[in-house]
PDB file of C-alpha atoms in Angstrom:
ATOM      1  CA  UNK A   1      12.097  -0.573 -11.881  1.00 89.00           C
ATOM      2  CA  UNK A   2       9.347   1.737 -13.478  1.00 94.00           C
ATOM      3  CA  UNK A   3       6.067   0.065 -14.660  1.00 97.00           C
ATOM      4  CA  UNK A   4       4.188   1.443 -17.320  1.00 98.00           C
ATOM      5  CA  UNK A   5       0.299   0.369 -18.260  1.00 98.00           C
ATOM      6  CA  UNK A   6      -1.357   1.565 -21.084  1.00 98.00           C
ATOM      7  CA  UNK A   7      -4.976   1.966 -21.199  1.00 98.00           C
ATOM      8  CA  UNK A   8      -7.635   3.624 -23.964  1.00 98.00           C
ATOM      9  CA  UNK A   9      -7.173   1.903 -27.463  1.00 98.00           C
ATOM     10  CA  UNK A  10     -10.181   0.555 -29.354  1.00 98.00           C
ATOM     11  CA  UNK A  11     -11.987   0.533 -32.422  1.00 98.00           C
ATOM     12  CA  UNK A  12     -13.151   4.217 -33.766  1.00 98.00           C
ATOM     13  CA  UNK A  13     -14.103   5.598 -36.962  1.00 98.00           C
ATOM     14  CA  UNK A  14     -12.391   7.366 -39.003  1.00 98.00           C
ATOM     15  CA  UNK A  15     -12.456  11.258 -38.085  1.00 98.00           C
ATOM     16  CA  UNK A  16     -13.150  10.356 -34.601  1.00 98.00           C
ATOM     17  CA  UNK A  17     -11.151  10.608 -31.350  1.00 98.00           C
ATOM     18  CA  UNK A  18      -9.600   8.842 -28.951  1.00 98.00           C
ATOM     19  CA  UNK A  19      -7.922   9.483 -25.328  1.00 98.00           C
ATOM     20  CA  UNK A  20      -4.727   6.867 -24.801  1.00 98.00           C
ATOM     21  CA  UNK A  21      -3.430   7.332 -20.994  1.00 98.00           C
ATOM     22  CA  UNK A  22       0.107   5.789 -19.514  1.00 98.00           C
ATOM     23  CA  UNK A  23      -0.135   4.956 -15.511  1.00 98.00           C
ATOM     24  CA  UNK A  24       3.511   4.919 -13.988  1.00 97.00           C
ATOM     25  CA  UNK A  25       4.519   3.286 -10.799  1.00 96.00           C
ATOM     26  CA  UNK A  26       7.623   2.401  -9.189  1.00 92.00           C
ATOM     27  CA  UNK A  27       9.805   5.566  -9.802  1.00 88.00           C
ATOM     28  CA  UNK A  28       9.074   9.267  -9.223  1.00 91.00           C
ATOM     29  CA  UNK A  29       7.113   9.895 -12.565  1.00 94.00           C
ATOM     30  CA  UNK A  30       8.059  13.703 -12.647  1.00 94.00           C
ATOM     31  CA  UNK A  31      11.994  12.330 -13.228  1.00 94.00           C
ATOM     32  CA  UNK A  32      11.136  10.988 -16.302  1.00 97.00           C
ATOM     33  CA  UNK A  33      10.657  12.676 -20.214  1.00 97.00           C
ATOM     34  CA  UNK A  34       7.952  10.721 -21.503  1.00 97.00           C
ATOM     35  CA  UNK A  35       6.711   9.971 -25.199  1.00 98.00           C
ATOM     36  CA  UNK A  36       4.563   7.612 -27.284  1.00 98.00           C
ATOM     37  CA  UNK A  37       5.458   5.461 -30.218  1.00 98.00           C
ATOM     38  CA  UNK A  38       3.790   3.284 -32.614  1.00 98.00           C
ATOM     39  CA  UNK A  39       3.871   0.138 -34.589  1.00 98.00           C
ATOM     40  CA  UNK A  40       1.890  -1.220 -37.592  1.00 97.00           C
ATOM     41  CA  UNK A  41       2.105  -4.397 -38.633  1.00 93.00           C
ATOM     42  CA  UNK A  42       5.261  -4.585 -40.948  1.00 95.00           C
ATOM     43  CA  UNK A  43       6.462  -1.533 -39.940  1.00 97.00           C
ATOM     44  CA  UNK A  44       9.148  -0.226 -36.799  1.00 97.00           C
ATOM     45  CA  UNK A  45       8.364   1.349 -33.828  1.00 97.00           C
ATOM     46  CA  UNK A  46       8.167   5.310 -34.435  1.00 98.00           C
ATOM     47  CA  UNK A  47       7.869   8.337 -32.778  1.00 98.00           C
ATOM     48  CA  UNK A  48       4.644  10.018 -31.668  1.00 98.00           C
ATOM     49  CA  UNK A  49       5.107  12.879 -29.792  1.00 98.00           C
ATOM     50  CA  UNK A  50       7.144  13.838 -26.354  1.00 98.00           C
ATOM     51  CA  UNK A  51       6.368  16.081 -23.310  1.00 98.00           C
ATOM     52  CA  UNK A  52       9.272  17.382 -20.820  1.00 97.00           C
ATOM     53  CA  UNK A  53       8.947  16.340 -17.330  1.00 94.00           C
ATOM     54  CA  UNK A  54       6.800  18.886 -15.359  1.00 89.00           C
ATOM     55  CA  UNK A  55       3.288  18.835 -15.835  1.00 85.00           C
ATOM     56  CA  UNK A  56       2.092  21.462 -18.811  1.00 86.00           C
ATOM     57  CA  UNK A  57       5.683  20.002 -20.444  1.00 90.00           C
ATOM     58  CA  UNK A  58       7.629  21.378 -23.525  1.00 95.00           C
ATOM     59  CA  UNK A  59       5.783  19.200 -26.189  1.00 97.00           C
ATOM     60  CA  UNK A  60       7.164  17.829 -29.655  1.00 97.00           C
ATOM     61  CA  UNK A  61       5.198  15.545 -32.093  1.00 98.00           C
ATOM     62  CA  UNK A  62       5.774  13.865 -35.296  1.00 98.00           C
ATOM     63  CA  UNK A  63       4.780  15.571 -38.258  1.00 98.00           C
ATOM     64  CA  UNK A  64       2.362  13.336 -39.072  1.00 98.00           C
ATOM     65  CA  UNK A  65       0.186  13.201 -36.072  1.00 98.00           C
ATOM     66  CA  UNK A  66       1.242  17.457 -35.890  1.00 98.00           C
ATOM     67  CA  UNK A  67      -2.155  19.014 -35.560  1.00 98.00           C
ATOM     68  CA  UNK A  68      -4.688  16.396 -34.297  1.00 98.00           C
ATOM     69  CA  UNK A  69      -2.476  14.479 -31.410  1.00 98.00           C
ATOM     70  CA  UNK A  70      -2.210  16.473 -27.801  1.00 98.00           C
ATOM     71  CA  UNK A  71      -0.054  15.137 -25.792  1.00 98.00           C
ATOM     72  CA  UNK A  72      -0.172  15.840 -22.141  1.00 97.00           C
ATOM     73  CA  UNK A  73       0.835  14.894 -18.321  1.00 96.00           C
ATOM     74  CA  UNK A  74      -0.924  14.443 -14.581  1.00 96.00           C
ATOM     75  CA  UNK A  75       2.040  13.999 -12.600  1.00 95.00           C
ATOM     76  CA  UNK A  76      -0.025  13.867  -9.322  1.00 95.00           C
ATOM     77  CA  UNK A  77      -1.509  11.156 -11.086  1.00 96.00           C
ATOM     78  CA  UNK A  78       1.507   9.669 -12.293  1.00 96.00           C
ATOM     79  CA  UNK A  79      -0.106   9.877 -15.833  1.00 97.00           C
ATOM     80  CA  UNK A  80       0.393  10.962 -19.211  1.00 97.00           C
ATOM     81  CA  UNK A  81      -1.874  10.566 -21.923  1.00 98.00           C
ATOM     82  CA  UNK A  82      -2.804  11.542 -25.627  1.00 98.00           C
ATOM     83  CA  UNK A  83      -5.707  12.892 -27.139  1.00 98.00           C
ATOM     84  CA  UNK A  84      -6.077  11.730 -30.705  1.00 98.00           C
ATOM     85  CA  UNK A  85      -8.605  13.725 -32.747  1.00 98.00           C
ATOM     86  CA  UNK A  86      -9.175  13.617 -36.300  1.00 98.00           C
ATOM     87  CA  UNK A  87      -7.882  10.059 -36.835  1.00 98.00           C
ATOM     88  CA  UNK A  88      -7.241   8.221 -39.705  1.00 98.00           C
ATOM     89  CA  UNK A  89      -6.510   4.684 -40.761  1.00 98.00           C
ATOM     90  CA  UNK A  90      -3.160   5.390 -40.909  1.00 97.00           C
ATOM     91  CA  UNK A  91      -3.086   5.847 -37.005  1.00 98.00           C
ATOM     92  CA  UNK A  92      -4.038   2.021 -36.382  1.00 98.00           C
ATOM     93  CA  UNK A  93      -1.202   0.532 -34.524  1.00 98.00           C
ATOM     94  CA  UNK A  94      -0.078  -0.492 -31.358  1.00 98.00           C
ATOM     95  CA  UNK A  95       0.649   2.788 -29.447  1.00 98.00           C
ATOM     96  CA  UNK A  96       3.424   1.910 -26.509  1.00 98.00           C
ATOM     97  CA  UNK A  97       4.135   4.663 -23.281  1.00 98.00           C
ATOM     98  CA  UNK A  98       8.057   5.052 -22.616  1.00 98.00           C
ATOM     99  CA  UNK A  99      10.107   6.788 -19.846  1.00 98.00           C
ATOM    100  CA  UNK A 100      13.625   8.627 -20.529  1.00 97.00           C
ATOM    101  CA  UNK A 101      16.193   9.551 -18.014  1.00 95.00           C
ATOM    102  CA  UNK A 102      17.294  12.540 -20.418  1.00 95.00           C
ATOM    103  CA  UNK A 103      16.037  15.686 -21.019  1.00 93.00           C
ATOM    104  CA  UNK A 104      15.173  15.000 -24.830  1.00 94.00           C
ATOM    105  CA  UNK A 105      14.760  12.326 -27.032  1.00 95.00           C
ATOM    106  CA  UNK A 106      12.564  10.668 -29.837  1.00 96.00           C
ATOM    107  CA  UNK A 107      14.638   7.563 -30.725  1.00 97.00           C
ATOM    108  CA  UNK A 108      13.665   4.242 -29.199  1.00 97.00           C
ATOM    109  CA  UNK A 109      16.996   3.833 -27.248  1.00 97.00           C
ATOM    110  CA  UNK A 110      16.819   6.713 -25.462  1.00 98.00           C
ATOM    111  CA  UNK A 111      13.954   5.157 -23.459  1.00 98.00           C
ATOM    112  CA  UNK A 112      14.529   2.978 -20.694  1.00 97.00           C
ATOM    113  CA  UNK A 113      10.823   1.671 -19.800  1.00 97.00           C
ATOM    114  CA  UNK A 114       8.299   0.740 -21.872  1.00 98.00           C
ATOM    115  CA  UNK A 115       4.523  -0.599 -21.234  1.00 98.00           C
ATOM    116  CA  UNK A 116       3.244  -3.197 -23.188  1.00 97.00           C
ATOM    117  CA  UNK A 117       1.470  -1.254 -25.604  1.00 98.00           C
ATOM    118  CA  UNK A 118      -2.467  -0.620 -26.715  1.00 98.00           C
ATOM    119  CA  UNK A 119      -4.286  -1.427 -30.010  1.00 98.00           C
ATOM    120  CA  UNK A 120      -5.600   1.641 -31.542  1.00 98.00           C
ATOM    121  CA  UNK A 121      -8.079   0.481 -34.860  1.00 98.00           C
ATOM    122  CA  UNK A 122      -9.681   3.174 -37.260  1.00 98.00           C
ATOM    123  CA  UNK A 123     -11.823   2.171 -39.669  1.00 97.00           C
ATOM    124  CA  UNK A 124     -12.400   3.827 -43.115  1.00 93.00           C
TER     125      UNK A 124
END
């Protein structure tokens, strides 16, 4: 079993920045693609962005976030994280770490850990 704790969220204004981070334990971390989603209320879980297994990581991000997310990885640390920067009310949501087995992937079911998520709030 992999564990996966997510740390960071909070209440910001809008045009600020935030700094989400993931801590892994229980499996070797640098086995594992990892990527962050997001839910609103009413809305499903979506894709953030992805980074490749090896710290400094191929990196892909939705289009929306494109621009003003980083997404990044300590795997000494066992920790990934993601810098949000120029935020906007449309980012509030519950923003949840995952861990793949594959190579690539930005679909829900291609992740087979998840942590149980942190509330990100930006105010207009």
């Amino acid at each position: 079993q992999m564990q996966l704790v997510e740390s960071g969220g909070g209440l910001v204004q809008a045009g600020g920045s935030l700094r989400l981070s993931c801590a892994a334990s229980g499996r070797t971390f640098s086995n594992y693609l990892m990527g962050w989603f997001r839910q609103a209320p009413g809305k499903e879980r979506e894709f953030v962005s992805t980074i490749s297994r090896w710290s400094g990581g191929i990196t892909n991000y939705a289009e929306s976030v494109k621009g003003r997310f980083i997404i990044s990885r300590d795997n000494a640390k066992n920790t990934m994280y993601l810098q949000m920067n120029s935020l906007k009310p449309e980012d509030t949501a519950t923003y949840y770490c995952a861990a793949s087995p594959l190579g690539f992937g930005t679909s829900l079911s291609d992740y087979t850990y998840w942590g149980q998520g942190t509330q990100v709030t930006v105010s207009s």
